[in-house]
Amino acid sequence: MSVALVAGLTKEPTQPEQHDTQQAAAATPPEPVEGKNRDPLVPFRGENIRGVDTTTLRGKVMTGYQGWFNCPDDGAGLGWTHWARNTSKPFAPGNVTVDLWPDMSEATASERFPTGFKHADGETAYVFSSYNRTTVLRHFEWMRDYGIDGAFVQRFANGLRKESTRHHKDVVLSNSREGANLAGRAYAVMYDLSGLGAGGTRAVSEDWKMLRMKMKMGQDRAYLHHEGKPLVAVWGLGFGDSRKYTLEECRVLVEFLKADGCAVMLGVPTGWRDQYRDSTKDAGFHDLLKLADIISPWTVGRYRTPGQAKLHAAKYHRKDMEWCRRNSMDYLPVVFPGFSWHNLKPEDALNTIPRLKGEFLWSQFVGAKRAGANMIYVAMFDEVDEGTAIFKCTNSPPVGANPFLTYEGLPSDFYLRLTGEGGRLLRGERKIQESVPEIPVAAARN
């Protein structure tokens, strides 16, 4: 999901990427992976490895999986989507929209896509494509390895009616489904309404009908359920900005999903309960919210320090949870590791919300736990665009005109490990402590 509102495979965990690996791979152009993806629009008939309990969201730390990255040779035909500002031009200095660089040390030759960027030693810098099945499966293996319960797979509604972008989304969802089943993780669909025009919510109901009919979405063992029903998330309701779709359209969509036998989670503004700050003032907003099963307020950018994060949890989470309890609903707070989108928005400074070597993220886990949370959503798994990624990123990014953040010398898997530890905190498997816990590598595995 966009946070444009910010202003208002088993293996041991690895160390940070050393980019001078696999010289042979670097010399061999990546082979197109089009043939490696299976037909996405079919029911799941693969293997399921039992792992996390997929009957409820309670007791889980879930993360958001954007899955929106493309490279020109990945077979999707979408250029450098989400890597470069101009996706049809070379991904090189001056044409970049990410602030973190992925750790590519575990990637196979077919997953490594060369860029126009260079590391300090002159070696070519590589990135991945979310269209690559092997890459997506590995990401779900990481979730398993570090004790993260699963992912909400993002499905942006504004690209559902264009064949090329919809096909990419179908492939990512299909590969995520396979990855979750093989890794014993949970997954669920999250529709993001950002950018939709008036009447655009119809595309969501049409898409869900298609997923249910062709993919039998919600019927495989890894699909996350809640209160006995497959869970579907809809993000972007009730924001007090210039969105063109209406609350009435959203009500029709939620009623459609409920009538289809789904539990519904709604992603809403921080100020949803009192209808201020980033929230709509529409008198009918709360009536719409009461149709949902779970409320999840978006908090990325709403606080910037560990102290502010704890104050936010005390001020908002407790009262939000009370409202939800009175209305027989669950509450899913959002936490994030930091924020930076300088290369996407050059007018904003690099490292807008510092990570502080995990202190910022950990303070939010502690605040949510103290407030009584029994589920947490981490934004996001793979979003290097806005510097909120928790997956493996390198401390040796490319050098040149565009600056990049690092993990401040921490191991590339540090935020995966810390997120897994946040899950242990949530479930009462460890005591609350204010400081960032020291996590032995062996303890990170689940």
XYZ file of C-alpha atoms in Angstrom:
446
model
C 0.000 0.000 0.000
C 1.104 3.519 -0.554
C 2.097 5.585 2.428
C 1.744 8.865 0.612
C -0.116 9.914 3.744
C 3.145 9.868 5.676
C 3.342 13.592 5.762
C 0.087 14.480 7.676
C 14.433 -23.950 0.533
C 15.797 -24.380 4.283
C 19.158 -22.869 5.113
C 20.828 -21.158 8.007
C 20.306 -17.384 8.197
C 23.080 -15.594 6.348
C 25.272 -12.625 7.110
C 24.971 -9.403 5.082
C 25.488 -9.717 1.367
C 29.036 -9.677 0.131
C 28.355 -8.623 -3.418
C 31.503 -10.172 -4.907
C 29.858 -13.628 -4.955
C 29.054 -15.974 -7.830
C 31.262 -14.506 -10.545
C 29.896 -17.071 -12.974
C 26.371 -15.975 -12.227
C 27.329 -12.355 -12.707
C 28.789 -13.140 -16.123
C 25.703 -15.020 -17.276
C 22.616 -12.998 -18.223
C 19.581 -14.101 -16.227
C 17.377 -16.472 -18.155
C 13.738 -15.422 -18.571
C 11.563 -17.031 -15.938
C 8.291 -16.909 -17.843
C 8.239 -20.688 -18.260
C 8.945 -21.236 -14.572
C 5.666 -19.731 -13.484
C 2.731 -22.096 -13.519
C -0.735 -21.187 -14.723
C -1.856 -19.001 -11.828
C -5.609 -19.204 -12.356
C -6.113 -22.800 -11.219
C -6.952 -24.411 -7.858
C -4.033 -25.302 -5.613
C -3.097 -28.986 -5.867
C 0.393 -28.835 -4.425
C 1.929 -30.019 -1.198
C 0.977 -28.508 2.127
C 3.358 -28.512 5.067
C 1.515 -27.991 8.305
C 2.901 -25.103 10.286
C 1.068 -22.157 11.781
C -2.589 -22.381 12.735
C -4.485 -20.802 9.840
C -7.898 -20.840 11.533
C -7.470 -17.438 13.193
C -5.550 -14.188 13.000
C -5.285 -14.054 16.775
C -1.812 -14.662 18.170
C -0.136 -13.878 14.864
C 2.355 -11.414 13.484
C 1.608 -10.978 9.803
C 3.482 -8.849 7.317
C 2.477 -7.085 4.129
C 3.864 -8.542 0.899
C 3.914 -6.012 -1.935
C 5.268 -8.322 -4.635
C 5.323 -5.446 -7.106
C 8.898 -5.480 -8.446
C 9.682 -6.229 -12.099
C 12.746 -6.368 -14.331
C 12.762 -6.162 -18.155
C 13.887 -9.792 -18.654
C 11.579 -11.415 -16.101
C 8.874 -12.369 -18.630
C 6.185 -10.021 -17.340
C 6.789 -7.248 -19.868
C 6.570 -4.494 -17.262
C 10.093 -3.076 -17.372
C 11.703 -1.877 -14.164
C 8.439 -1.470 -12.264
C 8.959 -0.149 -8.728
C 12.716 0.028 -9.180
C 12.930 2.946 -11.593
C 10.998 6.169 -12.062
C 10.922 5.641 -15.827
C 10.327 1.888 -16.080
C 11.224 1.707 -19.785
C 14.660 3.306 -19.357
C 17.743 1.668 -17.794
C 17.654 1.245 -14.037
C 20.732 3.320 -13.306
C 21.819 6.362 -11.294
C 19.277 9.139 -11.695
C 16.434 6.725 -12.478
C 15.679 5.063 -9.171
C 12.824 5.003 -6.661
C 14.135 2.773 -3.830
C 16.038 3.704 -0.673
C 17.149 0.203 0.423
C 19.024 -2.367 -1.677
C 18.114 -6.065 -1.377
C 20.657 -8.630 -0.206
C 21.062 -10.825 -3.300
C 23.599 -13.272 -1.842
C 21.144 -16.221 -1.789
C 19.722 -15.587 -5.260
C 20.309 -18.087 -8.052
C 21.507 -17.021 -11.504
C 17.955 -16.898 -12.878
C 16.917 -14.535 -10.076
C 19.711 -11.981 -10.503
C 18.916 -9.072 -12.807
C 21.822 -6.714 -13.601
C 21.360 -2.979 -13.192
C 23.298 0.108 -14.205
C 24.470 0.556 -10.624
C 27.934 -0.389 -9.372
C 29.260 -1.325 -5.960
C 32.339 0.359 -4.517
C 34.599 -2.337 -6.017
C 33.147 -1.768 -9.491
C 31.015 -4.912 -9.505
C 27.528 -4.750 -11.036
C 24.642 -4.464 -8.588
C 21.752 -6.905 -9.016
C 18.094 -6.890 -8.000
C 15.209 -9.391 -8.044
C 11.795 -9.646 -9.664
C 8.613 -10.493 -7.785
C 7.491 -12.287 -10.971
C 10.120 -14.965 -10.305
C 8.597 -18.009 -8.625
C 11.839 -19.069 -6.938
C 12.206 -15.650 -5.337
C 8.691 -15.612 -3.922
C 9.050 -19.144 -2.538
C 12.273 -18.107 -0.829
C 10.591 -15.111 0.753
C 8.015 -17.379 2.376
C 10.835 -19.674 3.503
C 12.355 -16.674 5.246
C 9.064 -16.085 7.033
C 9.188 -19.680 8.243
C 12.859 -19.541 9.189
C 12.373 -16.473 11.358
C 9.039 -17.297 12.956
C 6.866 -14.823 11.028
C 3.361 -16.235 10.702
C 2.603 -15.173 7.146
C 1.645 -12.374 4.810
C -1.194 -10.331 3.465
C -0.515 -10.422 -0.284
C -1.206 -6.979 -1.685
C -3.543 -6.739 -4.659
C -3.844 -3.169 -5.869
C -7.293 -2.645 -7.294
C -6.324 0.076 -9.756
C -4.387 -2.411 -11.904
C -6.950 -5.211 -12.036
C -8.493 -4.278 -15.388
C -5.222 -4.003 -17.319
C -4.154 -7.434 -18.573
C -0.386 -7.082 -18.054
C -0.577 -5.794 -14.490
C -3.399 -8.146 -13.530
C -1.422 -11.129 -14.841
C 1.557 -10.083 -12.724
C -0.671 -9.903 -9.653
C -2.143 -13.329 -10.454
C 1.332 -14.863 -10.741
C 2.523 -13.299 -7.486
C -0.606 -14.448 -5.662
C -0.290 -17.971 -7.058
C 3.383 -18.181 -6.101
C 2.620 -16.747 -2.663
C -0.043 -19.406 -2.198
C 2.468 -22.107 -3.106
C 5.131 -20.549 -0.896
C 2.818 -20.347 2.100
C 1.733 -23.977 1.696
C 5.307 -25.251 1.313
C 6.605 -23.196 4.238
C 3.698 -23.794 6.587
C 2.777 -20.116 6.665
C -0.529 -18.288 6.401
C -1.486 -15.942 3.593
C -4.508 -13.864 2.694
C -5.531 -11.407 -0.002
C -5.420 -7.709 0.800
C -7.055 -5.370 -1.686
C -5.624 -1.855 -1.698
C -8.083 0.716 -3.037
C -5.480 3.490 -3.472
C -5.830 5.322 -6.773
C -9.260 3.978 -7.661
C -11.679 6.240 -9.453
C -15.386 6.590 -8.855
C -17.094 3.229 -9.255
C -13.736 1.453 -9.157
C -14.609 -0.827 -6.260
C -16.613 -2.977 -8.675
C -13.272 -4.228 -9.998
C -12.583 -5.715 -6.563
C -15.830 -7.668 -6.321
C -15.371 -8.909 -9.901
C -11.803 -9.944 -9.127
C -12.753 -11.795 -5.947
C -15.456 -13.702 -7.856
C -12.817 -14.689 -10.398
C -10.318 -15.800 -7.725
C -12.974 -17.871 -5.975
C -14.130 -19.491 -9.209
C -10.793 -20.152 -10.951
C -8.248 -20.418 -8.131
C -10.709 -21.623 -5.468
C -9.171 -18.938 -3.309
C -9.653 -19.532 0.389
C -9.910 -23.321 0.109
C -6.262 -24.389 0.462
C -4.920 -25.122 3.952
C -2.570 -22.147 4.045
C -5.248 -19.536 3.420
C -5.879 -17.575 6.600
C -9.320 -17.858 8.164
C -10.888 -15.974 11.032
C -13.962 -17.021 12.974
C -14.400 -19.955 10.597
C -14.332 -17.856 7.427
C -11.677 -17.015 4.829
C -10.249 -13.592 5.650
C -10.123 -10.839 3.034
C -8.606 -7.439 3.773
C -9.669 -4.197 2.127
C -7.325 -1.272 2.700
C -8.067 2.399 2.176
C -11.516 3.143 3.612
C -12.415 6.441 5.205
C -9.325 8.527 4.540
C -10.101 12.225 4.504
C -8.245 13.028 1.313
C -9.289 13.322 -2.309
C -10.169 9.678 -2.974
C -12.824 9.397 -5.654
C -14.486 6.166 -4.583
C -17.207 6.675 -2.010
C -18.091 5.151 1.343
C -21.300 3.861 -0.215
C -19.256 1.957 -2.811
C -17.136 0.553 0.020
C -20.237 -0.502 1.929
C -21.515 -2.410 -1.113
C -18.112 -4.112 -1.459
C -17.955 -5.133 2.211
C -21.517 -6.455 2.099
C -20.620 -8.456 -1.026
C -17.611 -10.054 0.694
C -19.634 -10.829 3.813
C -22.406 -12.381 1.713
C -19.749 -14.556 0.068
C -18.935 -16.028 3.477
C -15.770 -14.060 4.174
C -14.435 -12.402 7.279
C -13.378 -8.857 6.423
C -10.514 -6.764 7.745
C -10.632 -3.045 6.965
C -7.540 -0.838 6.722
C -8.542 2.606 7.974
C -7.007 5.946 9.026
C -5.336 6.474 12.392
C -8.094 8.861 13.459
C -10.968 6.559 12.500
C -12.544 6.298 15.953
C -12.936 10.019 16.641
C -13.002 10.894 12.933
C -10.243 13.471 12.998
C -6.704 13.941 11.643
C -6.562 11.703 8.560
C -10.143 10.426 8.770
C -13.315 11.269 6.914
C -15.915 13.186 8.883
C -18.779 11.354 7.158
C -21.487 10.480 9.680
C -21.997 7.043 8.147
C -18.378 5.914 8.487
C -18.809 4.025 11.773
C -21.871 2.197 10.454
C -19.683 0.936 7.609
C -16.920 -0.109 10.006
C -19.353 -2.136 12.105
C -19.854 -4.459 9.131
C -16.225 -5.582 9.469
C -14.663 -8.312 11.612
C -11.303 -6.604 12.128
C -10.188 -2.969 12.126
C -6.574 -2.061 11.296
C -5.570 1.621 11.522
C -2.640 2.751 9.352
C 0.107 4.308 11.455
C 3.086 4.612 9.098
C 4.399 8.156 9.488
C 2.117 9.054 12.386
C 4.997 8.997 14.883
C 8.747 9.230 14.392
C 10.549 8.201 17.574
C 10.343 5.290 20.026
C 8.894 7.620 22.643
C 6.202 8.877 20.295
C 5.414 5.308 19.282
C 4.783 4.262 22.884
C 2.642 7.335 23.525
C 0.640 6.566 20.402
C 0.001 3.013 21.563
C -1.168 4.212 24.968
C -3.351 6.974 23.536
C -4.894 5.220 20.548
C -4.595 1.431 20.785
C -6.343 1.006 24.128
C -9.376 3.106 23.236
C -9.509 1.661 19.722
C -9.559 -1.841 21.212
C -12.323 -0.888 23.630
C -14.448 0.362 20.721
C -13.807 -2.853 18.810
C -14.665 -5.026 21.814
C -17.953 -3.211 22.325
C -18.800 -3.922 18.706
C -17.625 -7.576 18.735
C -14.659 -6.881 16.462
C -10.921 -7.559 16.558
C -8.182 -4.960 16.336
C -4.980 -5.273 14.276
C -2.373 -2.591 15.072
C 0.273 -1.716 12.487
C 4.002 -1.436 13.249
C 6.837 -0.436 10.898
C 10.658 -0.427 11.140
C 11.343 3.091 9.865
C 10.665 5.204 6.813
C 12.589 6.744 3.914
C 11.590 7.600 0.349
C 14.240 10.112 -0.727
C 14.882 8.536 -4.140
C 11.139 8.395 -4.763
C 10.517 11.886 -3.370
C 13.836 13.802 -3.681
C 12.439 16.782 -1.819
C 12.303 14.652 1.331
C 15.472 13.837 3.230
C 16.968 10.366 3.366
C 16.076 8.400 6.494
C 13.012 10.423 7.466
C 12.159 8.086 10.344
C 15.363 6.390 11.554
C 15.335 2.716 12.511
C 17.799 3.226 15.360
C 19.102 -0.313 14.985
C 15.705 -1.814 15.703
C 14.770 0.390 18.645
C 11.962 2.092 16.737
C 10.321 -1.160 15.625
C 10.763 -2.875 18.988
C 9.170 0.050 20.816
C 6.034 -0.487 18.735
C 5.890 -4.205 19.519
C 6.181 -3.336 23.212
C 3.533 -0.623 22.970
C 1.079 -2.890 21.174
C 1.625 -5.692 23.686
C 1.135 -3.382 26.649
C -2.058 -2.042 25.108
C -3.472 -5.567 24.930
C -2.995 -6.436 21.262
C -3.430 -10.101 20.305
C -2.430 -9.672 16.646
C 0.041 -7.379 14.838
C 0.588 -6.328 11.219
C 4.128 -5.390 10.127
C 4.427 -2.945 7.251
C 6.096 -4.205 5.101
C 8.067 -7.325 4.142
C 9.592 -6.122 0.887
C 8.952 -2.411 0.460
C 12.342 -0.930 -0.319
C 10.644 1.974 -2.097
C 9.680 3.652 1.144
C 12.299 2.118 3.380
C 9.891 -0.028 5.392
C 11.222 -3.450 4.325
C 12.072 -6.079 6.948
C 13.513 -8.666 4.547
C 17.221 -9.073 3.867
C 18.868 -5.848 2.716
C 22.557 -5.212 2.186
C 24.939 -2.962 4.082
C 26.942 -2.602 0.850
C 24.553 -0.875 -1.555
C 25.687 0.686 -4.818
C 27.674 3.908 -4.739
C 27.183 6.990 -6.859
C 24.779 9.845 -7.315
C 21.880 8.256 -5.462
C 22.233 7.582 -1.733
C 20.880 4.403 -0.149
C 20.148 3.392 3.414
C 21.732 0.375 5.078
C 20.868 -1.710 8.127
C 23.492 0.248 10.070
C 25.938 -2.647 10.053
C 23.425 -5.117 11.473
C 23.101 -8.553 9.824
C 20.893 -8.476 6.743
C 18.389 -10.752 8.483
C 18.165 -8.597 11.614
C 14.653 -7.264 11.033
C 13.340 -10.698 10.136
C 14.757 -11.949 13.438
C 13.346 -8.995 15.364
C 9.906 -9.463 13.817
C 9.935 -13.108 14.814
C 10.846 -12.029 18.336
C 7.930 -9.619 18.240
C 5.685 -12.599 17.617
C 7.078 -14.328 20.699
C 6.386 -11.179 22.705
C 2.835 -10.992 21.377
C 2.107 -14.601 22.374
C 3.649 -14.237 25.829
C 6.603 -16.475 25.006
C 9.000 -13.822 26.243
C 8.748 -11.031 28.800
C 8.457 -7.381 27.907
C 11.742 -5.515 27.870
C 12.283 -1.938 26.784
C 15.608 -2.451 25.006
C 16.034 -4.281 21.722
C 16.573 -7.948 22.619
C 19.724 -9.800 21.709
C 18.582 -12.664 19.501
C 20.869 -15.658 19.012
C 20.755 -16.845 15.414
C 19.495 -20.297 16.433
C 16.602 -18.738 18.360
C 15.381 -16.935 15.274
C 14.246 -20.129 13.610
C 10.751 -21.545 14.037
